[in-house]
Coordinates of C-alpha atoms in Angstrom, one line a residue:
Chain U
M1 CA -21.5 1.0 1.5
N2 CA -21.0 -2.4 -0.1
G3 CA -17.5 -1.5 -1.0
V4 CA -16.5 -0.8 2.5
K5 CA -18.0 -3.6 4.1
E6 CA -16.2 -6.0 1.5
I7 CA -12.9 -4.4 1.9
Q8 CA -13.1 -4.7 5.8
S9 CA -14.3 -8.1 5.6
D10 CA -11.8 -9.2 3.3
T11 CA -9.0 -8.6 5.6
K12 CA -10.9 -9.7 8.4
L13 CA -11.8 -12.9 6.7
W14 CA -8.2 -13.5 5.9
D15 CA -7.3 -12.8 9.7
D16 CA -10.0 -15.2 10.7
F17 CA -8.7 -17.9 8.5
V18 CA -5.1 -17.3 9.5
S19 CA -6.0 -17.4 13.3
G20 CA -7.6 -20.9 12.5
K21 CA -11.2 -20.3 12.3
K22 CA -12.3 -23.2 10.3
E23 CA -15.7 -21.6 8.8
A24 CA -13.6 -18.8 7.5
F25 CA -12.1 -21.4 5.2
K26 CA -15.5 -22.3 3.5
T27 CA -16.2 -18.3 3.3
V28 CA -12.9 -17.6 1.4
Y29 CA -13.9 -20.7 -1.1
C30 CA -17.5 -19.1 -1.7
R31 CA -16.2 -15.7 -2.1
Y32 CA -14.0 -16.4 -4.6
V33 CA -14.6 -19.3 -6.5
D34 CA -16.5 -17.6 -9.2
D35 CA -13.7 -15.2 -9.9
L36 CA -11.2 -17.8 -9.8
F37 CA -13.0 -20.0 -12.3
R38 CA -13.7 -17.0 -14.8
F39 CA -10.0 -16.0 -14.6
G40 CA -8.7 -19.5 -15.2
L41 CA -11.0 -20.0 -18.2
H42 CA -8.9 -17.1 -20.0
F43 CA -5.9 -19.4 -19.7
T44 CA -7.5 -22.6 -20.9
Q45 CA -10.7 -23.8 -22.6
N46 CA -10.4 -27.0 -20.3
E47 CA -12.7 -26.5 -17.4
N48 CA -11.2 -29.8 -15.8
I49 CA -8.0 -28.2 -15.6
V50 CA -9.5 -25.1 -13.9
Y51 CA -11.5 -27.5 -11.4
D52 CA -8.2 -29.1 -10.7
A53 CA -6.2 -26.1 -10.2
I54 CA -8.8 -24.5 -7.9
Q55 CA -9.0 -27.7 -5.7
D56 CA -5.3 -27.8 -5.5
I57 CA -5.1 -24.1 -4.4
F58 CA -7.4 -24.4 -1.6
I59 CA -5.9 -27.5 -0.2
D60 CA -2.6 -25.7 -0.5
L61 CA -3.9 -22.6 1.3
Y62 CA -5.3 -24.8 4.0
S63 CA -2.0 -26.5 4.4
Y64 CA -0.3 -23.3 4.6
Q65 CA -2.7 -21.9 7.2
P66 CA -0.4 -22.0 10.5
R67 CA 2.4 -20.2 8.7
L68 CA 0.3 -17.5 7.1
R69 CA 0.3 -13.8 8.6
S70 CA -2.5 -11.6 9.2
G71 CA -3.2 -8.6 6.9
G72 CA -2.6 -10.9 3.7
R73 CA -4.2 -10.1 0.3
V74 CA -6.4 -13.2 -0.2
K75 CA -7.7 -12.4 -3.6
Q76 CA -4.2 -11.6 -5.2
Y77 CA -2.8 -14.6 -3.4
L78 CA -5.4 -16.7 -5.2
L79 CA -5.3 -15.4 -8.5
V80 CA -1.7 -15.8 -8.8
S81 CA -1.7 -19.3 -7.2
L82 CA -4.3 -20.2 -9.6
K83 CA -2.4 -19.1 -12.5
R84 CA 0.7 -21.0 -11.6
K85 CA -1.3 -24.1 -10.8
I86 CA -2.9 -23.9 -14.4
F87 CA 0.4 -23.4 -15.8
R88 CA 1.7 -26.5 -14.3
L89 CA -1.4 -28.6 -15.2
M90 CA -1.2 -27.4 -18.8
G91 CA 2.4 -28.2 -19.0
E92 CA 1.7 -31.8 -17.8
E93 CA -1.1 -32.2 -20.2
S94 CA 1.0 -31.4 -23.3
K95 CA 4.3 -33.2 -22.1
Y96 CA 6.1 -32.3 -25.4
E97 CA 5.5 -28.6 -25.5
T98 CA 7.1 -26.4 -22.9
I99 CA 6.3 -22.7 -22.7
E100 CA 7.3 -20.2 -20.2
M101 CA 4.6 -18.8 -17.8
D102 CA 4.7 -15.6 -19.5
Q103 CA 3.8 -17.1 -22.7
M104 CA 0.5 -18.5 -21.4
P105 CA -2.1 -17.7 -23.9
F106 CA -5.2 -15.2 -22.5
S107 CA -8.0 -15.6 -24.8
Y108 CA -10.7 -12.8 -24.8
D109 CA -13.9 -12.4 -26.3
L110 CA -15.8 -9.4 -25.7
A111 CA -19.3 -9.7 -24.1
E112 CA -22.2 -9.1 -26.5
A113 CA -23.7 -5.8 -27.3
A114 CA -26.7 -4.6 -25.2
F115 CA -29.9 -5.3 -26.8
D116 CA -30.7 -1.9 -27.1
A117 CA -27.4 -0.8 -28.2
E118 CA -27.5 2.6 -30.2
E119 CA -27.1 2.5 -33.9
G120 CA -23.3 1.9 -34.8
E121 CA -22.5 0.6 -31.3
D122 CA -22.7 -3.0 -32.6
E123 CA -19.9 -2.2 -35.2
K124 CA -17.8 -0.1 -32.6
L125 CA -17.9 -3.4 -30.2
R126 CA -16.7 -5.5 -33.1
L127 CA -13.8 -3.2 -33.7
L128 CA -13.0 -3.1 -30.0
D129 CA -13.1 -7.1 -30.0
K130 CA -10.8 -7.3 -33.2
A131 CA -8.6 -4.7 -31.4
M132 CA -8.3 -6.9 -28.2
S133 CA -7.5 -9.8 -30.4
K134 CA -4.5 -8.0 -31.7
L135 CA -2.8 -7.3 -28.3
S136 CA -0.4 -9.7 -26.6
D137 CA -1.8 -12.0 -24.2
R138 CA -0.1 -10.2 -21.3
Q139 CA -1.7 -7.0 -22.3
R140 CA -5.0 -8.7 -22.3
E141 CA -4.6 -10.3 -19.0
A142 CA -3.5 -6.9 -17.4
I143 CA -6.2 -5.0 -19.2
Y144 CA -8.8 -7.4 -17.7
L145 CA -7.4 -7.3 -14.3
R146 CA -7.1 -3.6 -14.2
Y147 CA -10.4 -2.5 -16.2
V148 CA -12.6 -5.3 -15.5
K149 CA -11.7 -6.6 -12.1
G150 CA -10.5 -3.2 -10.9
L151 CA -7.4 -4.3 -9.3
S152 CA -4.7 -1.6 -8.5
Y153 CA -1.3 -1.6 -10.3
E154 CA 0.1 -2.9 -6.9
D155 CA -2.3 -5.8 -6.7
L156 CA -1.4 -6.4 -10.4
S157 CA 2.3 -6.3 -10.0
W158 CA 1.6 -9.4 -7.4
V159 CA -0.7 -11.3 -10.0
L160 CA 1.6 -10.7 -13.1
E161 CA 4.7 -11.1 -10.9
M162 CA 6.3 -8.1 -12.5
N163 CA 7.4 -4.8 -10.8
Y164 CA 5.1 -1.8 -10.7
Q165 CA 6.7 0.2 -13.3
S166 CA 6.6 -2.6 -15.9
V167 CA 3.0 -3.1 -15.2
R168 CA 2.3 0.4 -15.7
N169 CA 4.0 0.4 -19.1
L170 CA 2.3 -3.0 -20.0
I171 CA -1.0 -1.3 -19.5
H172 CA 0.0 1.9 -21.1
R173 CA 1.4 0.3 -24.2
G174 CA -1.5 -2.2 -24.3
M175 CA -4.2 0.7 -24.1
G176 CA -2.3 2.6 -26.5
K177 CA -2.3 -0.3 -28.9
L178 CA -5.8 -1.1 -28.3
R179 CA -6.9 2.6 -29.1
D180 CA -4.9 2.7 -32.2
F181 CA -6.3 -0.5 -33.5
Y182 CA -9.7 0.5 -32.6
R183 CA -9.3 3.8 -34.6
E184 CA -7.4 2.1 -37.6
K185 CA -10.7 0.1 -38.4
Chain R
M1 CA 7.8 8.2 -11.6
T2 CA 8.5 8.0 -15.1
E3 CA 5.5 8.3 -17.7
I4 CA 5.4 7.4 -21.3
S5 CA 4.4 10.2 -23.3
N6 CA 0.7 11.2 -23.1
K7 CA -1.3 11.6 -26.3
G8 CA -4.9 11.6 -27.2
A9 CA -7.4 9.2 -25.5
N10 CA -4.4 7.2 -24.2
E11 CA -3.9 9.9 -21.5
F12 CA -7.3 9.5 -20.3
I13 CA -7.7 5.7 -20.7
T14 CA -4.6 4.9 -18.6
R15 CA -5.1 8.0 -16.1
D16 CA -5.7 6.6 -12.5
D17 CA -8.2 9.2 -11.7
F18 CA -9.9 8.8 -15.0
I19 CA -10.2 4.8 -14.7
D20 CA -11.4 5.3 -10.9
W21 CA -14.1 7.8 -12.0
V22 CA -15.5 5.3 -14.7
L23 CA -15.1 2.3 -12.4
H24 CA -16.4 4.1 -9.2
P25 CA -17.9 7.2 -9.9
T26 CA -18.4 9.6 -6.8
P27 CA -20.3 12.9 -6.9
M28 CA -16.7 14.6 -6.6
S29 CA -15.3 12.8 -9.4
D30 CA -18.6 13.4 -11.6
S31 CA -18.3 17.2 -11.1
Y32 CA -14.6 17.1 -11.6
W33 CA -14.8 15.5 -15.0
E34 CA -17.9 17.5 -16.0
Q35 CA -15.8 20.7 -15.3
F36 CA -13.0 19.2 -17.0
I37 CA -14.9 18.8 -20.3
H38 CA -16.2 22.0 -19.9
D39 CA -13.1 23.7 -19.4
N40 CA -11.4 21.4 -22.4
P41 CA -14.2 20.9 -24.9
S42 CA -11.5 19.7 -27.3
S43 CA -11.0 16.7 -25.2
K44 CA -14.5 15.6 -25.2
P45 CA -14.2 13.1 -28.2
D46 CA -11.1 11.5 -26.6
I47 CA -13.1 11.2 -23.4
E48 CA -15.9 9.8 -24.9
E49 CA -13.8 7.2 -26.8
A50 CA -12.0 6.3 -23.6
L51 CA -15.5 6.0 -21.8
F52 CA -16.7 3.6 -24.2
I53 CA -13.7 1.4 -24.3
I54 CA -13.7 1.0 -20.6
K55 CA -17.3 0.6 -20.5
N56 CA -17.4 -2.1 -23.1
I57 CA -14.3 -4.0 -22.3
S58 CA -15.9 -6.8 -20.4
P59 CA -15.3 -10.2 -21.8
R60 CA -17.9 -12.8 -22.2
E61 CA -17.4 -15.4 -19.3
R62 CA -19.2 -18.5 -18.3
L63 CA -20.4 -18.9 -14.7
M64 CA -19.5 -21.7 -12.5
D65 CA -22.2 -24.3 -12.2
D66 CA -23.6 -24.1 -8.7
M67 CA -23.8 -27.9 -8.4
K68 CA -20.1 -27.9 -9.5
K69 CA -19.2 -25.4 -7.2
R70 CA -20.8 -27.6 -4.1
A71 CA -19.3 -30.8 -5.4
L72 CA -16.0 -29.0 -5.8
W73 CA -16.3 -27.7 -2.2
N74 CA -17.0 -31.4 -1.0
D75 CA -14.0 -32.6 -2.6
I76 CA -11.8 -29.8 -1.1
S77 CA -13.3 -30.1 2.5
E78 CA -12.8 -33.9 2.5
K79 CA -9.1 -33.3 1.8
T80 CA -8.6 -30.5 4.3
I81 CA -11.1 -29.5 7.0
E82 CA -12.5 -33.2 7.5
S83 CA -9.2 -34.9 7.4
P84 CA -6.3 -34.4 9.9
H85 CA -3.7 -33.4 7.3
S86 CA -0.3 -33.2 7.8
R87 CA 0.9 -29.6 7.0
R88 CA 3.4 -28.4 4.9
F89 CA 5.6 -25.2 5.6
Y90 CA 5.3 -22.0 3.7
A91 CA 6.2 -18.5 4.3
W92 CA 3.5 -15.8 3.0
P93 CA 5.2 -12.9 2.0
A94 CA 3.8 -10.2 4.2
A95 CA 1.6 -7.6 2.4
A96 CA 0.6 -4.2 3.3
S97 CA -2.8 -3.9 4.8
V98 CA -5.6 -3.0 2.5
V99 CA -5.9 0.6 0.8
A100 CA -7.5 2.8 3.5
V101 CA -8.0 5.6 1.4
M102 CA -10.6 4.0 -0.5
F103 CA -13.0 4.1 2.3
L104 CA -14.0 7.7 2.0
S105 CA -14.8 7.7 -1.8
V106 CA -16.7 4.4 -1.4
L107 CA -18.8 6.0 1.1
M108 CA -19.5 9.0 -0.9
Y109 CA -20.3 7.2 -3.8
V110 CA -23.2 5.3 -2.4
S111 CA -24.6 8.1 -0.5
G112 CA -23.9 10.0 -3.9
N113 CA -25.0 7.6 -6.4
L114 CA -28.6 7.6 -5.7
G115 CA -28.1 11.2 -4.3
D116 CA -31.5 12.7 -5.3
E117 CA -34.4 13.2 -2.9
I118 CA -35.2 9.7 -3.0
M119 CA -32.3 8.4 -1.3
D120 CA -32.2 11.2 1.2
F121 CA -35.6 10.1 1.9
A122 CA -34.9 6.5 2.2
S123 CA -32.1 7.1 4.6
V124 CA -34.3 9.4 6.6
K125 CA -37.3 7.3 7.1
K126 CA -36.4 4.5 9.2
I127 CA -38.8 1.8 9.4
N128 CA -39.8 -0.5 12.4
K129 CA -39.0 -3.7 11.2
N130 CA -41.3 -5.1 14.0
S131 CA -44.5 -3.7 12.9
N132 CA -46.9 -5.8 11.2
E133 CA -49.1 -3.2 9.8
V134 CA -48.8 -1.6 6.4
R135 CA -47.7 1.8 6.8
L136 CA -48.2 4.8 4.5
I137 CA -46.0 7.6 5.4
F138 CA -46.4 11.0 4.1
S139 CA -43.9 13.9 3.4
D140 CA -44.8 15.5 6.5
N141 CA -43.8 12.3 8.3
S142 CA -47.3 11.6 9.6
E143 CA -48.7 8.1 8.7
E144 CA -51.6 5.9 8.3
T145 CA -51.5 2.3 9.2
F146 CA -53.7 -0.6 8.2
D147 CA -53.9 -4.2 9.6
L148 CA -55.1 -5.5 6.2
N149 CA -53.7 -7.9 3.6
D150 CA -54.2 -7.3 -0.2
L151 CA -54.7 -3.7 0.2
D152 CA -55.1 -1.6 -3.0
I153 CA -53.7 1.8 -2.8
K154 CA -54.3 4.1 -5.4
Y155 CA -52.9 7.7 -6.1
D156 CA -54.8 9.7 -8.8
K157 CA -53.1 12.3 -11.3
D158 CA -53.9 15.0 -8.7
G159 CA -52.2 13.0 -5.9
R160 CA -55.3 12.0 -3.9
I161 CA -55.3 8.7 -2.5
E162 CA -58.0 5.8 -2.7
I163 CA -57.7 2.8 -0.6
T164 CA -59.7 -0.5 -1.0
T165 CA -59.2 -4.1 0.0
E166 CA -59.5 -6.7 -2.6
N167 CA -61.4 -9.0 0.2
S168 CA -64.9 -8.3 -0.8
V169 CA -66.2 -9.8 2.8
K170 CA -64.2 -7.2 4.7
S171 CA -64.5 -4.2 2.3
A172 CA -68.2 -3.8 3.6
E173 CA -67.1 -3.8 6.9
I174 CA -64.4 -1.2 6.6
S175 CA -65.7 1.0 4.1
N176 CA -66.6 3.6 6.5
E177 CA -63.2 3.6 7.8
I178 CA -61.6 3.8 4.6
L179 CA -63.7 6.8 3.4
H180 CA -62.8 8.4 6.6
T181 CA -59.2 7.7 6.4
E182 CA -59.4 8.8 2.8
S183 CA -60.4 12.3 3.8
K184 CA -58.0 12.4 6.7
I185 CA -55.4 11.8 4.1
R186 CA -56.8 14.5 1.9
E187 CA -56.5 17.0 4.6
K188 CA -53.0 16.2 5.4
K189 CA -52.0 16.4 1.7
Q190 CA -52.9 20.1 2.0
A191 CA -51.2 20.7 5.4
P192 CA -49.2 24.0 4.9
G193 CA -45.7 23.6 4.6
V194 CA -46.0 21.0 1.9
L195 CA -47.5 23.3 -0.5
G196 CA -45.2 25.8 -2.3
N197 CA -42.3 23.5 -1.6
K198 CA -40.5 22.7 -4.9
E199 CA -39.2 19.5 -3.8
P200 CA -41.4 16.7 -5.0
Q201 CA -43.6 15.4 -2.0
M202 CA -42.4 11.9 -1.3
N203 CA -44.5 9.1 0.3
Q204 CA -43.3 5.9 1.6
L205 CA -45.3 2.7 1.6
V206 CA -44.1 -0.1 4.0
V207 CA -45.6 -3.8 3.6
P208 CA -44.3 -5.6 6.7
R209 CA -43.5 -9.5 6.7
G210 CA -46.7 -11.5 6.2
K211 CA -48.6 -8.9 4.1
R212 CA -48.7 -8.0 0.4
T213 CA -50.1 -4.7 -1.1
S214 CA -50.8 -3.1 -4.5
L215 CA -50.1 0.5 -5.3
T216 CA -51.1 2.4 -8.3
L217 CA -48.9 5.7 -8.6
S218 CA -50.3 8.8 -10.2
D219 CA -48.8 8.0 -13.6
G220 CA -51.0 4.8 -13.7
T221 CA -47.9 2.6 -13.2
R222 CA -48.7 -0.4 -10.9
L223 CA -46.8 -2.1 -8.3
Y224 CA -47.3 -5.3 -6.1
L225 CA -45.2 -5.1 -3.2
N226 CA -44.2 -8.5 -1.7
S227 CA -43.8 -9.1 2.1
G228 CA -41.1 -7.1 4.0
S229 CA -40.7 -4.5 1.0
R230 CA -41.2 -0.8 1.1
A231 CA -41.4 1.6 -1.7
I232 CA -40.6 5.5 -1.7
F233 CA -42.3 7.4 -4.5
P234 CA -43.4 10.9 -5.3
V235 CA -46.9 11.9 -4.8
K236 CA -47.0 13.2 -8.4
F237 CA -44.1 12.9 -10.8
P238 CA -42.6 16.4 -11.5
G239 CA -41.0 17.3 -14.8
E240 CA -39.6 15.0 -17.2
K241 CA -38.5 11.9 -15.2
R242 CA -40.2 9.2 -13.0
E243 CA -38.4 7.9 -10.2
L244 CA -39.0 5.4 -7.6
Y245 CA -37.1 3.5 -4.8
I246 CA -37.8 -0.2 -3.7
E247 CA -36.4 -2.2 -1.2
G248 CA -37.3 -5.8 -1.2
E249 CA -39.6 -7.3 -3.9
A250 CA -42.0 -5.9 -6.2
Y251 CA -43.5 -6.7 -9.4
I252 CA -44.0 -3.5 -11.6
E253 CA -46.0 -2.5 -14.6
V254 CA -44.8 0.8 -15.7
A255 CA -47.2 2.9 -17.6
H256 CA -46.0 3.7 -21.0
D257 CA -44.6 7.3 -21.3
P258 CA -41.7 7.7 -23.8
Q259 CA -41.3 11.3 -22.9
R260 CA -40.9 10.5 -19.3
P261 CA -38.6 7.5 -18.7
F262 CA -39.0 5.6 -15.3
T263 CA -36.2 4.6 -13.2
V264 CA -36.5 2.1 -10.2
S265 CA -33.5 2.5 -7.6
V266 CA -32.5 -0.4 -5.3
N267 CA -29.5 -0.3 -3.4
D268 CA -27.1 -1.4 -5.8
M269 CA -28.8 -0.7 -8.9
K270 CA -30.9 1.6 -11.2
I271 CA -33.5 0.2 -13.7
R272 CA -34.4 2.4 -16.5
V273 CA -37.6 1.7 -18.6
V274 CA -40.0 3.3 -20.6
G275 CA -43.2 1.1 -20.5
T276 CA -42.6 -2.5 -19.2
K277 CA -43.5 -5.3 -16.8
F278 CA -40.9 -6.7 -14.5
N279 CA -40.2 -8.3 -11.3
I280 CA -37.3 -6.9 -9.0
S281 CA -36.0 -8.7 -5.7
A282 CA -33.7 -6.6 -3.8
Y283 CA -33.9 -7.7 0.1
P284 CA -31.1 -6.2 2.0
E285 CA -30.6 -9.3 3.8
D286 CA -30.3 -11.5 0.5
P287 CA -27.0 -12.3 -0.8
C288 CA -28.6 -11.3 -4.5
C289 CA -30.7 -8.9 -5.9
S290 CA -32.6 -9.9 -9.3
V291 CA -34.6 -8.6 -12.2
V292 CA -36.9 -10.5 -14.4
L293 CA -38.5 -9.1 -17.4
V294 CA -41.6 -10.1 -18.6
E295 CA -42.4 -7.5 -21.3
G296 CA -40.9 -4.5 -23.1
E297 CA -37.2 -3.7 -22.4
V298 CA -35.2 -2.3 -19.4
Q299 CA -31.8 -1.3 -19.0
A300 CA -30.0 -2.1 -15.3
E301 CA -27.1 0.2 -14.4
I302 CA -25.0 -1.5 -11.5
H303 CA -22.3 0.8 -10.5
S304 CA -21.1 2.2 -13.7
R305 CA -21.9 -0.7 -16.1
R306 CA -25.2 -0.9 -18.2
I307 CA -26.9 -4.2 -18.9
T308 CA -29.8 -4.5 -21.1
I309 CA -32.3 -7.1 -20.2
A310 CA -34.7 -8.5 -22.9
P311 CA -38.0 -10.4 -21.9
N312 CA -37.5 -13.9 -20.3
Y313 CA -34.1 -12.8 -18.9
L314 CA -33.2 -12.7 -15.4
L315 CA -30.5 -10.6 -14.1
T316 CA -28.7 -11.6 -10.9
Y317 CA -26.2 -9.4 -9.1
R318 CA -24.4 -10.8 -6.3
K319 CA -23.7 -8.5 -3.8
D320 CA -20.6 -10.0 -2.2
S321 CA -18.5 -10.5 -5.4
K322 CA -20.5 -7.8 -7.1
E323 CA -20.7 -9.9 -10.3
T324 CA -23.8 -9.9 -12.4
S325 CA -25.1 -12.9 -14.7
L326 CA -27.6 -12.7 -17.4
S327 CA -29.6 -15.9 -18.3
K328 CA -32.8 -17.0 -19.8
T329 CA -35.4 -18.1 -17.4
E330 CA -39.1 -19.1 -17.2
V331 CA -40.8 -16.0 -15.9
T332 CA -43.8 -17.5 -14.1
P333 CA -42.0 -18.9 -11.2
H334 CA -40.7 -15.4 -10.4
L335 CA -44.1 -13.7 -10.5
S336 CA -46.1 -16.6 -8.9
W337 CA -45.8 -14.9 -5.4
K338 CA -48.5 -12.5 -6.3
D339 CA -50.9 -15.1 -7.3
G340 CA -50.1 -17.1 -4.1
W341 CA -47.6 -19.7 -5.3
L342 CA -44.0 -20.3 -4.8
Y343 CA -42.2 -22.0 -7.5
C344 CA -38.9 -23.7 -6.8
D345 CA -36.4 -24.9 -9.4
K346 CA -33.4 -26.6 -7.7
Q347 CA -33.4 -24.0 -5.1
E348 CA -31.7 -24.6 -1.7
L349 CA -34.2 -25.0 1.0
R350 CA -32.5 -22.3 2.8
V351 CA -33.4 -19.8 0.0
V352 CA -37.1 -21.2 -0.2
A353 CA -37.4 -20.8 3.9
G354 CA -36.2 -17.3 3.6
K355 CA -38.7 -16.5 1.3
L356 CA -41.5 -18.4 3.4
S357 CA -40.3 -16.7 6.5
R358 CA -41.0 -13.4 4.9
Y359 CA -44.2 -14.4 3.4
Y360 CA -45.7 -15.8 6.7
D361 CA -43.7 -13.7 8.9
I362 CA -42.4 -16.5 11.0
D363 CA -39.0 -17.4 12.1
I364 CA -37.3 -20.5 10.4
Q365 CA -34.3 -21.9 11.7
F366 CA -32.0 -24.8 10.7
R367 CA -30.6 -27.4 13.0
D368 CA -27.9 -28.4 10.4
E369 CA -26.5 -27.1 7.3
E370 CA -27.3 -30.1 5.6
A371 CA -31.0 -29.5 5.5
A372 CA -30.3 -26.0 4.5
E373 CA -28.5 -27.1 1.5
L374 CA -31.1 -29.3 0.1
L375 CA -32.3 -28.6 -3.3
L376 CA -36.0 -28.3 -3.9
S377 CA -38.2 -28.3 -7.1
G378 CA -41.9 -27.8 -7.2
K379 CA -44.6 -25.6 -6.7
L380 CA -46.0 -24.5 -3.1
D381 CA -49.4 -23.3 -2.5
L382 CA -48.9 -19.9 -0.4
K383 CA -52.7 -19.8 0.5
T384 CA -52.3 -22.7 2.9
E385 CA -50.7 -22.5 6.5
C386 CA -47.1 -22.4 6.6
A387 CA -46.8 -25.7 8.7
D388 CA -48.7 -27.4 6.1
I389 CA -46.2 -26.2 3.6
F390 CA -43.5 -27.7 5.7
K391 CA -45.6 -30.8 6.1
A392 CA -45.6 -30.9 2.2
I393 CA -42.0 -30.5 1.9
S394 CA -41.1 -33.2 4.5
T395 CA -43.0 -35.8 2.3
I396 CA -40.4 -35.0 -0.6
A397 CA -37.3 -34.1 1.2
P398 CA -35.6 -35.8 4.0
I399 CA -36.3 -33.3 6.6
S400 CA -38.4 -33.1 9.8
Y401 CA -39.8 -30.1 11.4
E402 CA -41.2 -29.1 14.8
E403 CA -43.1 -25.9 15.5
T404 CA -42.1 -23.7 18.1
G405 CA -44.2 -20.6 19.7
N406 CA -43.1 -18.4 16.9
G407 CA -41.6 -20.4 14.1
I408 CA -40.3 -23.5 12.8
I409 CA -37.2 -25.5 13.4
I410 CA -36.0 -27.7 10.6
S411 CA -33.6 -30.5 10.8
K412 CA -32.4 -33.2 8.7
R413 CA -34.3 -36.6 9.2
S414 CA -32.0 -39.3 10.3
N415 CA -32.9 -42.5 8.7

């Protein structure tokens, strides 16, 4: 039942915010700040950049409020805004080096094995971790959003700012590569 | 729609219906994929590989510190809500409204995930929240009620029930009544219609706010149920598995039996154990549920993810964001309720008040948010009156409280 409530209240939350309900703003913050923080730390190890970026996107969001329409996808909007903001802040930090947004790093360490991992599972996880590290940053990001965060391809094309088919291909190739590396050992 | 050529596990691992199944299994998709493997036995290794990859692909991530979260919010609200702000203009590109198709499958998932007798029973037996008696409800819907605290209810191997109270002064007074109750219960257990039924007989124990009860199951497993909790359990554990449903908070000592693994279900997760001691807190009204392990080893399954918990670890599951975190913890504070203490370690007064409200069965309200957000550390003696506890809190925290007819109202002290 949780899932239903969440979906319904996500749109409702957004609509409440759009229609000017102030408490909805805090609720948006509380609901998404964890997700944003974790997502952000894949792009940079510098927590302060992530904090600053989160602060900026919420201040922006608040100032855009009168112009927003109902029915928006708040999570996707926040994820893509955060990414853009971090990109900008990282650029300011390293003034000499200019990278494109699609060259942003996306670091990824697999979670540790379960304490009771079956025999050989540790080894398999190590292989998977190694295989992940051989993928491109965008492939890792897409896989993260699709398989860990459970975003749909449509959501993904928003966050990655790519069209639907390119996102599908990105995941397809990424997963193909991942499996090949994983099998190769 | 053009697809890149499909081969091997890649086919499964990128198939939407496969991913949906792994991330959000439903009884329908479970049986579809079972049948699929049955019909295509050669696909089994590929499917297993794809399953392993998807289930283990979560990265290691840091959680944001609660203090930092609050500080950041203060910064944001200062620059937004609390200041009249010049507004910039921006056009939000309209997006289609959110996936309605998912609703049905999510509904089915929840009713199906715990789709055994226990969950059927749990949904049928509505409990009366306003009752302040401990209630034991039998499989034929009849029930016994007890207006006593610290009851000890014991099921023996044959499913017979013995009820005693730890309060020695009272036990003498009520011993006759208890004997009488016990024999009545025995009669009920042998009521026709229940006998010869293959389904296990399910009983339910409801512990109201303000009371605690200990329960021993037929396999020797012991439970201490905290205020405002209920447990649904079979009179005898049939076959090879032992299953139990909990709502609220319980400290559980599972009788060791490697042949018959023990599963505790709460709304959002299942805990699998062999023999162990742990505390579980899963109140429907709380934003999180948590498991703290004292001894042994347990594995939690939250939706499709399995997380193993080692002793002295705390697993927290946030219901709204569906996120889990595992952290090392001091065990005692989590169990102290059963010995009449409440430990707090930088806990919001709101959370502490929620616990006290359940423990004492009183209504606690906050006049202002600020008071609710105060952080509290220390040890509270639950053996004293609730008002005394607030008196103690008000000496260390800047709050004042007033007693009303059936509760307490807390406000920030203005000085």
